[in-house]
Amino acid sequence: MQFIVDNLPLFLTVISALATGIGWGAARIRRGYGLERDIRHLKNDYTALSNSTNQLITELERRMDTIEKEIAVIQGINQVFMAQRASHEQSSRDNL
């Protein structure tokens, strides 16, 4: 019994060191899992952002194609009106 009492501080020190080591190891493992989870979230966010960007680019290309077609139609209509105007001005000059 005297041996236990005499070595109690040593025993408590060893127990404390073991508990600290176990706690440190567990925290390190938890931190590793947390980092893996964060990296996985970043990859998922990057994938979602990439998909959204691709969808936006596709939509913008579709809209630009539509706008180009509408501009071509407007230019055609403008050419018809300009031809009619020139014809009308020519006939007005001929009548004078």
PDB file of C-alpha atoms in Angstrom:
ATOM      1  CA  MET A   1       0.000   0.000   0.000  1.00  0.00           C
ATOM      2  CA  GLN A   2       2.897   2.313   0.795  1.00  0.00           C
ATOM      3  CA  PHE A   3       4.230   1.738  -2.745  1.00  0.00           C
ATOM      4  CA  ILE A   4       0.980   3.057  -4.272  1.00  0.00           C
ATOM      5  CA  VAL A   5       0.919   6.108  -2.012  1.00  0.00           C
ATOM      6  CA  ASP A   6       4.570   6.903  -2.681  1.00  0.00           C
ATOM      7  CA  ASN A   7       4.160   6.584  -6.440  1.00  0.00           C
ATOM      8  CA  LEU A   8       0.752   8.283  -6.712  1.00  0.00           C
ATOM      9  CA  PRO A   9       2.161  11.468  -8.335  1.00  0.00           C
ATOM     10  CA  LEU A  10       4.005   9.361 -10.896  1.00  0.00           C
ATOM     11  CA  PHE A  11       0.891   7.298 -11.523  1.00  0.00           C
ATOM     12  CA  LEU A  12      -1.248  10.440 -11.978  1.00  0.00           C
ATOM     13  CA  THR A  13       1.371  11.915 -14.321  1.00  0.00           C
ATOM     14  CA  VAL A  14       1.401   8.786 -16.466  1.00  0.00           C
ATOM     15  CA  ILE A  15      -2.415   8.661 -16.554  1.00  0.00           C
ATOM     16  CA  SER A  16      -2.564  12.364 -17.470  1.00  0.00           C
ATOM     17  CA  ALA A  17       0.016  11.903 -20.220  1.00  0.00           C
ATOM     18  CA  LEU A  18      -1.887   8.933 -21.651  1.00  0.00           C
ATOM     19  CA  ALA A  19      -5.188  10.833 -21.526  1.00  0.00           C
ATOM     20  CA  THR A  20      -3.544  13.817 -23.216  1.00  0.00           C
ATOM     21  CA  GLY A  21      -2.070  11.586 -25.918  1.00  0.00           C
ATOM     22  CA  ILE A  22      -5.403   9.886 -26.546  1.00  0.00           C
ATOM     23  CA  GLY A  23      -7.208  13.233 -26.636  1.00  0.00           C
ATOM     24  CA  TRP A  24      -4.609  14.706 -28.972  1.00  0.00           C
ATOM     25  CA  GLY A  25      -4.840  11.696 -31.291  1.00  0.00           C
ATOM     26  CA  ALA A  26      -8.639  11.818 -31.321  1.00  0.00           C
ATOM     27  CA  ALA A  27      -8.587  15.554 -32.068  1.00  0.00           C
ATOM     28  CA  ARG A  28      -6.132  14.995 -34.898  1.00  0.00           C
ATOM     29  CA  ILE A  29      -8.338  12.283 -36.411  1.00  0.00           C
ATOM     30  CA  ARG A  30     -11.413  14.524 -36.050  1.00  0.00           C
ATOM     31  CA  ARG A  31      -9.515  17.378 -37.678  1.00  0.00           C
ATOM     32  CA  GLY A  32      -8.542  15.077 -40.553  1.00  0.00           C
ATOM     33  CA  TYR A  33     -12.165  14.089 -41.083  1.00  0.00           C
ATOM     34  CA  GLY A  34     -13.164  17.740 -40.933  1.00  0.00           C
ATOM     35  CA  LEU A  35     -10.602  18.651 -43.574  1.00  0.00           C
ATOM     36  CA  GLU A  36     -11.763  15.805 -45.811  1.00  0.00           C
ATOM     37  CA  ARG A  37     -15.349  16.973 -45.399  1.00  0.00           C
ATOM     38  CA  ASP A  38     -14.382  20.570 -46.207  1.00  0.00           C
ATOM     39  CA  ILE A  39     -12.517  19.456 -49.324  1.00  0.00           C
ATOM     40  CA  ARG A  40     -15.508  17.355 -50.391  1.00  0.00           C
ATOM     41  CA  HIS A  41     -17.790  20.381 -49.900  1.00  0.00           C
ATOM     42  CA  LEU A  42     -15.435  22.550 -51.940  1.00  0.00           C
ATOM     43  CA  LYS A  43     -15.381  19.984 -54.756  1.00  0.00           C
ATOM     44  CA  ASN A  44     -19.185  19.776 -54.727  1.00  0.00           C
ATOM     45  CA  ASP A  45     -19.458  23.580 -54.728  1.00  0.00           C
ATOM     46  CA  TYR A  46     -17.000  23.787 -57.630  1.00  0.00           C
ATOM     47  CA  THR A  47     -18.980  21.182 -59.579  1.00  0.00           C
ATOM     48  CA  ALA A  48     -22.259  23.012 -58.935  1.00  0.00           C
ATOM     49  CA  LEU A  49     -20.690  26.332 -59.929  1.00  0.00           C
ATOM     50  CA  SER A  50     -19.257  24.792 -63.087  1.00  0.00           C
ATOM     51  CA  ASN A  51     -22.636  23.304 -64.029  1.00  0.00           C
ATOM     52  CA  SER A  52     -24.397  26.616 -63.390  1.00  0.00           C
ATOM     53  CA  THR A  53     -21.826  28.480 -65.454  1.00  0.00           C
ATOM     54  CA  ASN A  54     -22.241  26.025 -68.332  1.00  0.00           C
ATOM     55  CA  GLN A  55     -26.024  26.443 -68.192  1.00  0.00           C
ATOM     56  CA  LEU A  56     -25.669  30.232 -68.228  1.00  0.00           C
ATOM     57  CA  ILE A  57     -23.281  30.113 -71.180  1.00  0.00           C
ATOM     58  CA  THR A  58     -25.667  27.831 -73.083  1.00  0.00           C
ATOM     59  CA  GLU A  59     -28.585  30.175 -72.356  1.00  0.00           C
ATOM     60  CA  LEU A  60     -26.556  33.225 -73.401  1.00  0.00           C
ATOM     61  CA  GLU A  61     -25.535  31.534 -76.658  1.00  0.00           C
ATOM     62  CA  ARG A  62     -29.167  30.662 -77.375  1.00  0.00           C
ATOM     63  CA  ARG A  63     -30.262  34.237 -76.701  1.00  0.00           C
ATOM     64  CA  MET A  64     -27.449  35.665 -78.823  1.00  0.00           C
ATOM     65  CA  ASP A  65     -28.486  33.411 -81.717  1.00  0.00           C
ATOM     66  CA  THR A  66     -32.062  34.655 -81.364  1.00  0.00           C
ATOM     67  CA  ILE A  67     -30.904  38.279 -81.262  1.00  0.00           C
ATOM     68  CA  GLU A  68     -28.721  37.777 -84.355  1.00  0.00           C
ATOM     69  CA  LYS A  69     -31.701  36.326 -86.243  1.00  0.00           C
ATOM     70  CA  GLU A  70     -33.912  39.225 -85.165  1.00  0.00           C
ATOM     71  CA  ILE A  71     -31.258  41.741 -86.239  1.00  0.00           C
ATOM     72  CA  ALA A  72     -31.051  40.046 -89.648  1.00  0.00           C
ATOM     73  CA  VAL A  73     -34.845  40.305 -90.018  1.00  0.00           C
ATOM     74  CA  ILE A  74     -34.793  43.968 -88.973  1.00  0.00           C
ATOM     75  CA  GLN A  75     -32.003  44.697 -91.463  1.00  0.00           C
ATOM     76  CA  GLY A  76     -34.021  43.002 -94.194  1.00  0.00           C
ATOM     77  CA  ILE A  77     -37.113  45.033 -93.327  1.00  0.00           C
ATOM     78  CA  ASN A  78     -34.996  48.195 -93.238  1.00  0.00           C
ATOM     79  CA  GLN A  79     -33.614  47.447 -96.713  1.00  0.00           C
ATOM     80  CA  VAL A  80     -37.154  46.966 -98.045  1.00  0.00           C
ATOM     81  CA  PHE A  81     -38.281  50.276 -96.531  1.00  0.00           C
ATOM     82  CA  MET A  82     -35.194  52.067 -97.829  1.00  0.00           C
ATOM     83  CA  ALA A  83     -35.833  50.659-101.326  1.00  0.00           C
ATOM     84  CA  GLN A  84     -39.479  51.738-101.148  1.00  0.00           C
ATOM     85  CA  ARG A  85     -38.443  55.186 -99.935  1.00  0.00           C
ATOM     86  CA  ALA A  86     -35.910  55.567-102.737  1.00  0.00           C
ATOM     87  CA  SER A  87     -38.531  54.430-105.242  1.00  0.00           C
ATOM     88  CA  HIS A  88     -41.078  56.848-103.798  1.00  0.00           C
ATOM     89  CA  GLU A  89     -38.581  59.745-103.871  1.00  0.00           C
ATOM     90  CA  GLN A  90     -37.659  58.893-107.454  1.00  0.00           C
ATOM     91  CA  SER A  91     -41.302  58.847-108.530  1.00  0.00           C
ATOM     92  CA  SER A  92     -41.884  62.157-106.710  1.00  0.00           C
ATOM     93  CA  ARG A  93     -39.005  63.751-108.632  1.00  0.00           C
ATOM     94  CA  ASP A  94     -40.315  62.369-111.892  1.00  0.00           C
ATOM     95  CA  ASN A  95     -43.724  63.938-111.267  1.00  0.00           C
ATOM     96  CA  LEU A  96     -42.200  67.419-110.847  1.00  0.00           C
TER      97      LEU A  96
END
